[in-house]
mmCIF file of C-alpha atoms in Angstrom:
data_model
loop_
_atom_site.group_PDB
_atom_site.id
_atom_site.type_symbol
_atom_site.label_atom_id
_atom_site.label_comp_id
_atom_site.label_asym_id
_atom_site.label_seq_id
_atom_site.Cartn_x
_atom_site.Cartn_y
_atom_site.Cartn_z
ATOM 1 C CA UNK A 1 -0.460 15.984 -19.032
ATOM 2 C CA UNK A 2 -3.646 13.939 -18.555
ATOM 3 C CA UNK A 3 -6.135 16.596 -19.193
ATOM 4 C CA UNK A 4 -7.875 14.875 -21.932
ATOM 5 C CA UNK A 5 -9.044 12.488 -19.302
ATOM 6 C CA UNK A 6 -11.230 15.296 -17.950
ATOM 7 C CA UNK A 7 -13.010 15.925 -21.325
ATOM 8 C CA UNK A 8 -14.655 12.560 -21.260
ATOM 9 C CA UNK A 9 -17.844 14.055 -19.454
ATOM 10 C CA UNK A 10 -20.569 12.298 -17.204
ATOM 11 C CA UNK A 11 -21.381 8.650 -17.482
ATOM 12 C CA UNK A 12 -24.372 7.934 -19.668
ATOM 13 C CA UNK A 13 -27.035 7.335 -16.976
ATOM 14 C CA UNK A 14 -28.353 4.002 -17.008
ATOM 15 C CA UNK A 15 -25.098 2.448 -18.519
ATOM 16 C CA UNK A 16 -22.512 1.120 -16.544
ATOM 17 C CA UNK A 17 -19.258 2.514 -17.247
ATOM 18 C CA UNK A 18 -16.431 0.169 -18.058
ATOM 19 C CA UNK A 19 -13.729 0.248 -15.346
ATOM 20 C CA UNK A 20 -11.192 2.310 -17.194
ATOM 21 C CA UNK A 21 -14.097 4.966 -17.696
ATOM 22 C CA UNK A 22 -14.994 4.706 -14.112
ATOM 23 C CA UNK A 23 -11.489 5.458 -13.055
ATOM 24 C CA UNK A 24 -11.451 8.522 -15.686
ATOM 25 C CA UNK A 25 -14.837 9.917 -14.404
ATOM 26 C CA UNK A 26 -13.488 9.668 -10.645
ATOM 27 C CA UNK A 27 -10.459 11.431 -11.692
ATOM 28 C CA UNK A 28 -12.802 14.250 -13.384
ATOM 29 C CA UNK A 29 -14.773 14.258 -10.083
ATOM 30 C CA UNK A 30 -11.851 14.828 -7.907
ATOM 31 C CA UNK A 31 -10.940 17.601 -10.092
ATOM 32 C CA UNK A 32 -7.224 17.960 -9.336
ATOM 33 C CA UNK A 33 -6.256 18.280 -12.760
ATOM 34 C CA UNK A 34 -8.277 21.098 -13.503
ATOM 35 C CA UNK A 35 -8.079 24.857 -11.733
ATOM 36 C CA UNK A 36 -11.902 25.746 -11.958
ATOM 37 C CA UNK A 37 -11.211 28.713 -9.770
ATOM 38 C CA UNK A 38 -7.362 29.331 -9.209
ATOM 39 C CA UNK A 39 -6.810 31.045 -5.755
ATOM 40 C CA UNK A 40 -4.055 33.310 -6.798
ATOM 41 C CA UNK A 41 -4.880 34.587 -10.211
ATOM 42 C CA UNK A 42 -4.107 32.423 -13.513
ATOM 43 C CA UNK A 43 -2.549 29.414 -12.146
ATOM 44 C CA UNK A 44 -1.166 26.699 -14.466
ATOM 45 C CA UNK A 45 -2.276 22.984 -13.965
ATOM 46 C CA UNK A 46 0.687 22.177 -12.126
ATOM 47 C CA UNK A 47 0.360 24.982 -9.556
ATOM 48 C CA UNK A 48 -3.365 23.901 -9.275
ATOM 49 C CA UNK A 49 -1.917 20.359 -8.057
ATOM 50 C CA UNK A 50 0.424 21.804 -5.723
ATOM 51 C CA UNK A 51 -1.904 23.825 -3.823
ATOM 52 C CA UNK A 52 -3.999 20.641 -2.593
ATOM 53 C CA UNK A 53 -0.867 18.172 -2.598
ATOM 54 C CA UNK A 54 1.091 21.071 -0.849
ATOM 55 C CA UNK A 55 -1.370 20.968 2.322
ATOM 56 C CA UNK A 56 -0.578 17.208 2.700
ATOM 57 C CA UNK A 57 1.431 16.486 5.746
ATOM 58 C CA UNK A 58 3.737 13.577 4.695
ATOM 59 C CA UNK A 59 5.776 12.017 7.437
ATOM 60 C CA UNK A 60 9.764 12.393 7.935
ATOM 61 C CA UNK A 61 9.986 9.402 5.296
ATOM 62 C CA UNK A 62 7.786 11.440 2.881
ATOM 63 C CA UNK A 63 4.862 9.067 3.516
ATOM 64 C CA UNK A 64 1.298 9.410 4.599
ATOM 65 C CA UNK A 65 -0.991 6.501 5.702
ATOM 66 C CA UNK A 66 -3.845 5.818 3.272
ATOM 67 C CA UNK A 67 -6.837 3.971 4.280
ATOM 68 C CA UNK A 68 -9.312 2.192 1.498
ATOM 69 C CA UNK A 69 -12.745 2.157 2.567
ATOM 70 C CA UNK A 70 -15.558 0.655 0.404
ATOM 71 C CA UNK A 71 -17.595 3.333 -1.085
ATOM 72 C CA UNK A 72 -20.721 1.305 -0.805
ATOM 73 C CA UNK A 73 -20.504 -1.019 2.142
ATOM 74 C CA UNK A 74 -18.335 1.432 4.135
ATOM 75 C CA UNK A 75 -15.891 -1.413 5.621
ATOM 76 C CA UNK A 76 -12.332 -0.850 5.723
ATOM 77 C CA UNK A 77 -10.466 -2.902 3.090
ATOM 78 C CA UNK A 78 -6.825 -2.125 3.679
ATOM 79 C CA UNK A 79 -4.359 0.516 4.898
ATOM 80 C CA UNK A 80 -1.312 1.517 2.895
ATOM 81 C CA UNK A 81 1.276 4.290 2.350
ATOM 82 C CA UNK A 82 1.376 6.854 -0.179
ATOM 83 C CA UNK A 83 4.231 9.366 -1.169
ATOM 84 C CA UNK A 84 3.642 12.783 -2.932
ATOM 85 C CA UNK A 85 3.964 11.100 -6.346
ATOM 86 C CA UNK A 86 1.684 8.291 -5.740
ATOM 87 C CA UNK A 87 -1.067 10.515 -4.135
ATOM 88 C CA UNK A 88 -0.752 12.902 -7.291
ATOM 89 C CA UNK A 89 -1.037 9.974 -9.764
ATOM 90 C CA UNK A 90 -3.863 8.435 -7.539
ATOM 91 C CA UNK A 91 -5.933 11.779 -8.064
ATOM 92 C CA UNK A 92 -4.872 12.445 -11.706
ATOM 93 C CA UNK A 93 -6.051 8.719 -12.940
ATOM 94 C CA UNK A 94 -8.865 7.977 -10.299
ATOM 95 C CA UNK A 95 -6.991 4.770 -9.512
ATOM 96 C CA UNK A 96 -5.345 3.981 -6.146
ATOM 97 C CA UNK A 97 -1.503 4.071 -6.471
ATOM 98 C CA UNK A 98 0.357 3.509 -3.210
ATOM 99 C CA UNK A 99 4.037 3.637 -2.234
ATOM 100 C CA UNK A 100 5.516 -0.064 -1.578
ATOM 101 C CA UNK A 101 7.853 0.290 1.383
ATOM 102 C CA UNK A 102 9.124 -3.301 1.011
ATOM 103 C CA UNK A 103 9.719 -2.746 -2.681
ATOM 104 C CA UNK A 104 10.447 0.776 -2.553
ATOM 105 C CA UNK A 105 8.486 1.735 -5.580
ATOM 106 C CA UNK A 106 5.257 2.818 -6.669
ATOM 107 C CA UNK A 107 2.420 0.073 -6.328
ATOM 108 C CA UNK A 108 -0.410 0.686 -8.818
ATOM 109 C CA UNK A 109 -2.626 -1.626 -6.791
ATOM 110 C CA UNK A 110 -3.909 -4.448 -8.851
ATOM 111 C CA UNK A 111 -0.978 -4.094 -11.413
ATOM 112 C CA UNK A 112 -0.358 -7.805 -10.576
ATOM 113 C CA UNK A 113 -3.670 -9.013 -9.339
ATOM 114 C CA UNK A 114 -5.885 -7.032 -11.466
ATOM 115 C CA UNK A 115 -7.749 -6.000 -8.394
ATOM 116 C CA UNK A 116 -7.495 -2.364 -8.860
ATOM 117 C CA UNK A 117 -9.265 0.164 -6.872
ATOM 118 C CA UNK A 118 -11.251 3.132 -8.337
ATOM 119 C CA UNK A 119 -11.170 6.055 -6.361
ATOM 120 C CA UNK A 120 -14.637 7.749 -5.864
ATOM 121 C CA UNK A 121 -13.953 10.417 -3.311
ATOM 122 C CA UNK A 122 -10.698 11.188 -1.194
ATOM 123 C CA UNK A 123 -10.713 12.897 2.160
ATOM 124 C CA UNK A 124 -7.874 14.195 4.649
ATOM 125 C CA UNK A 125 -8.080 14.304 8.570
ATOM 126 C CA UNK A 126 -7.699 17.449 10.640
ATOM 127 C CA UNK A 127 -3.968 17.085 10.848
ATOM 128 C CA UNK A 128 -3.713 16.592 7.234
ATOM 129 C CA UNK A 129 -1.613 13.452 8.045
ATOM 130 C CA UNK A 130 -3.906 10.655 7.086
ATOM 131 C CA UNK A 131 -5.715 10.013 3.679
ATOM 132 C CA UNK A 132 -9.014 8.389 3.360
ATOM 133 C CA UNK A 133 -10.079 6.870 0.017
ATOM 134 C CA UNK A 134 -13.659 6.067 -1.153
ATOM 135 C CA UNK A 135 -13.030 3.292 -3.258
ATOM 136 C CA UNK A 136 -14.663 0.517 -5.522
ATOM 137 C CA UNK A 137 -12.864 -2.521 -5.411
ATOM 138 C CA UNK A 138 -12.618 -4.549 -8.543
ATOM 139 C CA UNK A 139 -13.091 -8.121 -8.061
ATOM 140 C CA UNK A 140 -14.216 -7.631 -4.455
ATOM 141 C CA UNK A 141 -10.811 -8.744 -3.183
ATOM 142 C CA UNK A 142 -8.646 -6.138 -1.597
ATOM 143 C CA UNK A 143 -6.087 -8.509 0.605
ATOM 144 C CA UNK A 144 -3.267 -10.366 -0.805
ATOM 145 C CA UNK A 145 -4.534 -13.445 0.942
ATOM 146 C CA UNK A 146 -7.699 -13.619 -1.315
ATOM 147 C CA UNK A 147 -10.026 -12.017 1.232
ATOM 148 C CA UNK A 148 -12.279 -9.199 0.698
ATOM 149 C CA UNK A 149 -10.356 -7.223 3.108
ATOM 150 C CA UNK A 150 -7.215 -7.073 5.371
ATOM 151 C CA UNK A 151 -9.051 -6.872 8.396
ATOM 152 C CA UNK A 152 -10.186 -10.518 8.810
ATOM 153 C CA UNK A 153 -8.845 -11.079 12.264
ATOM 154 C CA UNK A 154 -10.962 -9.847 15.279
ATOM 155 C CA UNK A 155 -9.656 -10.077 19.034
ATOM 156 C CA UNK A 156 -12.276 -12.688 20.712
ATOM 157 C CA UNK A 157 -11.604 -14.595 23.690
ATOM 158 C CA UNK A 158 -7.973 -13.029 23.971
ATOM 159 C CA UNK A 159 -6.994 -14.492 20.752
ATOM 160 C CA UNK A 160 -6.725 -12.961 17.003
ATOM 161 C CA UNK A 161 -9.604 -15.135 15.456
ATOM 162 C CA UNK A 162 -9.818 -15.244 11.556
ATOM 163 C CA UNK A 163 -13.548 -14.365 10.886
ATOM 164 C CA UNK A 164 -13.654 -14.485 7.297
ATOM 165 C CA UNK A 165 -12.177 -17.122 4.496
ATOM 166 C CA UNK A 166 -10.536 -16.132 1.252
ATOM 167 C CA UNK A 167 -12.712 -15.479 -1.734
ATOM 168 C CA UNK A 168 -10.172 -16.542 -4.218
ATOM 169 C CA UNK A 169 -6.925 -18.776 -3.850
ATOM 170 C CA UNK A 170 -3.953 -16.182 -3.245
ATOM 171 C CA UNK A 171 -2.030 -18.726 -5.548
ATOM 172 C CA UNK A 172 -4.246 -17.721 -8.557
ATOM 173 C CA UNK A 173 -3.996 -13.574 -7.921
ATOM 174 C CA UNK A 174 -0.246 -13.388 -8.500
ATOM 175 C CA UNK A 175 0.996 -15.004 -11.289
ATOM 176 C CA UNK B 1 -5.142 -6.904 37.869
ATOM 177 C CA UNK B 2 -8.697 -5.850 36.274
ATOM 178 C CA UNK B 3 -9.690 -9.268 36.015
ATOM 179 C CA UNK B 4 -12.771 -8.295 38.237
ATOM 180 C CA UNK B 5 -14.281 -6.423 35.101
ATOM 181 C CA UNK B 6 -14.704 -9.702 33.440
ATOM 182 C CA UNK B 7 -17.247 -10.789 36.211
ATOM 183 C CA UNK B 8 -19.709 -8.143 35.303
ATOM 184 C CA UNK B 9 -21.547 -10.511 32.988
ATOM 185 C CA UNK B 10 -23.624 -9.689 30.239
ATOM 186 C CA UNK B 11 -25.881 -6.486 29.779
ATOM 187 C CA UNK B 12 -29.637 -6.683 30.913
ATOM 188 C CA UNK B 13 -31.200 -7.059 27.410
ATOM 189 C CA UNK B 14 -33.579 -4.124 27.106
ATOM 190 C CA UNK B 15 -31.866 -1.764 29.367
ATOM 191 C CA UNK B 16 -29.034 0.405 28.098
ATOM 192 C CA UNK B 17 -25.806 -0.092 30.474
ATOM 193 C CA UNK B 18 -24.214 3.225 31.487
ATOM 194 C CA UNK B 19 -20.921 4.084 29.872
ATOM 195 C CA UNK B 20 -18.783 2.715 32.629
ATOM 196 C CA UNK B 21 -20.677 -0.669 32.302
ATOM 197 C CA UNK B 22 -20.565 -0.656 28.437
ATOM 198 C CA UNK B 23 -16.668 -0.258 28.679
ATOM 199 C CA UNK B 24 -16.517 -2.925 31.042
ATOM 200 C CA UNK B 25 -18.719 -5.319 29.077
ATOM 201 C CA UNK B 26 -16.913 -4.150 25.727
ATOM 202 C CA UNK B 27 -13.544 -5.508 27.741
ATOM 203 C CA UNK B 28 -15.334 -8.655 28.796
ATOM 204 C CA UNK B 29 -16.243 -9.368 25.158
ATOM 205 C CA UNK B 30 -12.752 -8.608 23.726
ATOM 206 C CA UNK B 31 -11.767 -11.176 26.593
ATOM 207 C CA UNK B 32 -8.162 -10.621 26.487
ATOM 208 C CA UNK B 33 -7.818 -10.578 30.310
ATOM 209 C CA UNK B 34 -9.080 -14.055 30.488
ATOM 210 C CA UNK B 35 -7.234 -17.165 29.105
ATOM 211 C CA UNK B 36 -10.250 -19.433 28.009
ATOM 212 C CA UNK B 37 -7.913 -21.669 26.085
ATOM 213 C CA UNK B 38 -4.020 -21.225 27.073
ATOM 214 C CA UNK B 39 -2.271 -22.084 24.010
ATOM 215 C CA UNK B 40 0.817 -23.667 25.764
ATOM 216 C CA UNK B 41 -0.345 -25.253 29.044
ATOM 217 C CA UNK B 42 -1.741 -23.159 32.080
ATOM 218 C CA UNK B 43 -0.795 -19.982 31.115
ATOM 219 C CA UNK B 44 -1.048 -16.940 33.769
ATOM 220 C CA UNK B 45 -3.138 -13.800 32.682
ATOM 221 C CA UNK B 46 -0.094 -11.920 31.692
ATOM 222 C CA UNK B 47 1.086 -14.460 29.534
ATOM 223 C CA UNK B 48 -2.505 -14.719 28.092
ATOM 224 C CA UNK B 49 -2.272 -11.005 27.253
ATOM 225 C CA UNK B 50 1.253 -11.456 25.830
ATOM 226 C CA UNK B 51 0.063 -14.074 23.257
ATOM 227 C CA UNK B 52 -2.330 -11.629 21.324
ATOM 228 C CA UNK B 53 -0.337 -8.356 22.186
ATOM 229 C CA UNK B 54 2.915 -10.139 20.985
ATOM 230 C CA UNK B 55 1.572 -10.724 17.424
ATOM 231 C CA UNK B 56 1.252 -7.131 16.983
ATOM 232 C CA UNK B 57 3.875 -5.505 14.827
ATOM 233 C CA UNK B 58 4.679 -2.192 16.367
ATOM 234 C CA UNK B 59 7.087 0.019 14.250
ATOM 235 C CA UNK B 60 10.740 1.127 15.014
ATOM 236 C CA UNK B 61 9.065 3.530 17.428
ATOM 237 C CA UNK B 62 7.123 1.176 18.937
ATOM 238 C CA UNK B 63 3.619 2.661 17.543
ATOM 239 C CA UNK B 64 0.920 1.530 15.456
ATOM 240 C CA UNK B 65 -1.979 3.320 13.527
ATOM 241 C CA UNK B 66 -5.353 2.740 15.054
ATOM 242 C CA UNK B 67 -8.527 3.455 13.323
ATOM 243 C CA UNK B 68 -11.462 4.356 15.138
ATOM 244 C CA UNK B 69 -14.559 3.485 12.999
ATOM 245 C CA UNK B 70 -18.087 4.105 14.279
ATOM 246 C CA UNK B 71 -19.476 0.779 15.124
ATOM 247 C CA UNK B 72 -23.132 1.803 14.018
ATOM 248 C CA UNK B 73 -22.595 4.000 11.048
ATOM 249 C CA UNK B 74 -19.447 2.688 9.758
ATOM 250 C CA UNK B 75 -17.791 5.986 9.092
ATOM 251 C CA UNK B 76 -14.235 6.736 10.084
ATOM 252 C CA UNK B 77 -14.031 8.949 13.009
ATOM 253 C CA UNK B 78 -10.215 9.338 13.456
ATOM 254 C CA UNK B 79 -6.845 7.824 13.064
ATOM 255 C CA UNK B 80 -4.314 7.848 16.035
ATOM 256 C CA UNK B 81 -1.419 5.809 17.415
ATOM 257 C CA UNK B 82 -0.931 3.043 20.060
ATOM 258 C CA UNK B 83 2.082 1.680 21.840
ATOM 259 C CA UNK B 84 1.788 -1.432 23.715
ATOM 260 C CA UNK B 85 0.839 0.067 27.036
ATOM 261 C CA UNK B 86 -2.181 2.013 25.116
ATOM 262 C CA UNK B 87 -3.256 -1.144 23.412
ATOM 263 C CA UNK B 88 -3.064 -3.346 26.461
ATOM 264 C CA UNK B 89 -5.138 -0.759 28.489
ATOM 265 C CA UNK B 90 -7.649 -0.418 25.529
ATOM 266 C CA UNK B 91 -8.532 -3.915 25.514
ATOM 267 C CA UNK B 92 -8.351 -4.257 29.385
ATOM 268 C CA UNK B 93 -10.808 -1.245 29.994
ATOM 269 C CA UNK B 94 -12.793 -1.324 26.753
ATOM 270 C CA UNK B 95 -12.137 2.350 26.219
ATOM 271 C CA UNK B 96 -9.869 3.704 23.670
ATOM 272 C CA UNK B 97 -6.442 4.621 24.809
ATOM 273 C CA UNK B 98 -3.750 6.254 22.371
ATOM 274 C CA UNK B 99 -0.289 7.313 22.681
ATOM 275 C CA UNK B 100 0.116 11.083 22.052
ATOM 276 C CA UNK B 101 3.239 11.548 20.001
ATOM 277 C CA UNK B 102 3.131 15.283 20.495
ATOM 278 C CA UNK B 103 2.977 15.268 24.440
ATOM 279 C CA UNK B 104 4.739 11.586 24.724
ATOM 280 C CA UNK B 105 2.359 10.238 27.021
ATOM 281 C CA UNK B 106 -0.773 8.031 27.077
ATOM 282 C CA UNK B 107 -3.682 9.548 25.701
ATOM 283 C CA UNK B 108 -6.974 8.422 27.446
ATOM 284 C CA UNK B 109 -9.345 9.446 24.548
ATOM 285 C CA UNK B 110 -11.916 11.895 26.454
ATOM 286 C CA UNK B 111 -9.726 12.437 29.402
ATOM 287 C CA UNK B 112 -10.366 16.358 28.697
ATOM 288 C CA UNK B 113 -13.298 16.643 26.673
ATOM 289 C CA UNK B 114 -15.380 13.738 27.999
ATOM 290 C CA UNK B 115 -15.661 12.336 24.679
ATOM 291 C CA UNK B 116 -14.761 8.905 25.423
ATOM 292 C CA UNK B 117 -14.804 5.904 22.910
ATOM 293 C CA UNK B 118 -16.340 2.755 23.893
ATOM 294 C CA UNK B 119 -14.509 -0.018 22.099
ATOM 295 C CA UNK B 120 -16.913 -2.772 21.043
ATOM 296 C CA UNK B 121 -14.406 -4.595 18.853
ATOM 297 C CA UNK B 122 -10.904 -4.859 17.583
ATOM 298 C CA UNK B 123 -9.443 -6.297 14.391
ATOM 299 C CA UNK B 124 -5.992 -6.152 12.898
ATOM 300 C CA UNK B 125 -5.091 -6.445 9.263
ATOM 301 C CA UNK B 126 -2.894 -9.195 7.488
ATOM 302 C CA UNK B 127 0.437 -7.806 8.154
ATOM 303 C CA UNK B 128 -0.541 -6.995 11.931
ATOM 304 C CA UNK B 129 0.718 -3.478 11.597
ATOM 305 C CA UNK B 130 -2.873 -1.637 11.777
ATOM 306 C CA UNK B 131 -5.506 -1.794 14.339
ATOM 307 C CA UNK B 132 -8.984 -1.103 13.595
ATOM 308 C CA UNK B 133 -11.190 -0.159 16.263
ATOM 309 C CA UNK B 134 -14.937 -0.421 16.406
ATOM 310 C CA UNK B 135 -16.170 2.364 18.751
ATOM 311 C CA UNK B 136 -19.240 4.183 20.310
ATOM 312 C CA UNK B 137 -18.422 7.704 20.305
ATOM 313 C CA UNK B 138 -19.469 9.403 23.689
ATOM 314 C CA UNK B 139 -21.105 12.698 22.546
ATOM 315 C CA UNK B 140 -20.873 12.107 18.974
ATOM 316 C CA UNK B 141 -17.778 14.163 18.500
ATOM 317 C CA UNK B 142 -14.572 12.608 17.820
ATOM 318 C CA UNK B 143 -12.489 15.293 16.518
ATOM 319 C CA UNK B 144 -10.770 18.145 18.543
ATOM 320 C CA UNK B 145 -12.530 20.874 16.154
ATOM 321 C CA UNK B 146 -15.953 19.826 17.487
ATOM 322 C CA UNK B 147 -16.847 17.600 14.312
ATOM 323 C CA UNK B 148 -18.152 14.179 14.536
ATOM 324 C CA UNK B 149 -15.109 13.168 12.727
ATOM 325 C CA UNK B 150 -11.391 14.121 11.509
ATOM 326 C CA UNK B 151 -12.004 13.560 8.340
ATOM 327 C CA UNK B 152 -14.304 16.544 7.426
ATOM 328 C CA UNK B 153 -12.448 17.513 4.173
ATOM 329 C CA UNK B 154 -13.029 16.333 0.715
ATOM 330 C CA UNK B 155 -11.030 16.981 -2.248
ATOM 331 C CA UNK B 156 -13.490 18.719 -4.651
ATOM 332 C CA UNK B 157 -12.188 20.650 -7.908
ATOM 333 C CA UNK B 158 -8.798 20.432 -6.852
ATOM 334 C CA UNK B 159 -9.330 21.822 -3.273
ATOM 335 C CA UNK B 160 -9.808 20.310 0.231
ATOM 336 C CA UNK B 161 -13.217 21.578 0.890
ATOM 337 C CA UNK B 162 -14.717 21.401 4.185
ATOM 338 C CA UNK B 163 -18.006 19.380 3.997
ATOM 339 C CA UNK B 164 -19.355 19.450 7.693
ATOM 340 C CA UNK B 165 -19.617 22.081 10.345
ATOM 341 C CA UNK B 166 -18.673 21.540 13.911
ATOM 342 C CA UNK B 167 -21.188 20.091 16.392
ATOM 343 C CA UNK B 168 -19.852 21.791 19.380
ATOM 344 C CA UNK B 169 -17.556 24.712 19.920
ATOM 345 C CA UNK B 170 -14.276 23.514 20.396
ATOM 346 C CA UNK B 171 -13.564 25.943 22.961
ATOM 347 C CA UNK B 172 -16.007 24.262 25.218
ATOM 348 C CA UNK B 173 -14.551 20.914 24.999
ATOM 349 C CA UNK B 174 -11.381 21.763 26.476
ATOM 350 C CA UNK B 175 -11.511 23.481 29.758
#
């Protein structure tokens, strides 16, 4: 399932791949859909996925915090939660998929706003209980308020001050 | 309590403040110990603290995830948890203080290792349920494994690969 995405090969140097192609290439780089060197004998694809996914420490609710960091500029765009399914789909597709705790369903980032996130890299911390995504943010807007990032308030003089304005009207994001 | 720390003034330009001075200056910049403009009439210091602290959305366990990002290089060093007390102390002292879920007590980062974190800035996200710390990492080692950061594993070819080596022997960190 989805292995055809890994057959697309590298992007043509000098041409900027379209968004869908970029996501496909990202999934290829993460490589979770292919077992280049099975750890224990000939492993099926499912087992290959399980190997890295089984190392992830989900909490009692089956969730793990996921930080989305802009791959170029390095600033933190947002933090959301993932369950096992959303993490697997993120790696398989190269597009960030979270778990919406409020809506209790998969949240394919950008499904309503169009502001998808192409995942260029994926890291995990020493306790394996936090995921770090290196992303390319489509449209340059990660926050539902229309701002580049969710961390637009800074503690100054004992108050949370808004330090950056919306880039787009949030009313126009969610149709 | 602690207001004397805000009387230290700015650092002398051109001289690098010592660590304790840096932390004190950081607390001064965050300004949570002083009510420059009380929201509702003449507020006591305690009330001033409460104003920004009351806006923070702690979870059902009274905790909030806190991301420590290197203020200069921008990479994510670690993620830990804070409760109300640790967040208040972090801002009051300019040193990162977390809540250890395993030890169930305040964890003043560096209390054993000496690898303290001076907090230069503090941000909160749109839902007010994640804290972002801009830190200066003493010793350049944030992870208990002796590495610069906790996110030293990257998903490559379907495996979590270690991409960076310890800078110090973890055995020498914890005496």
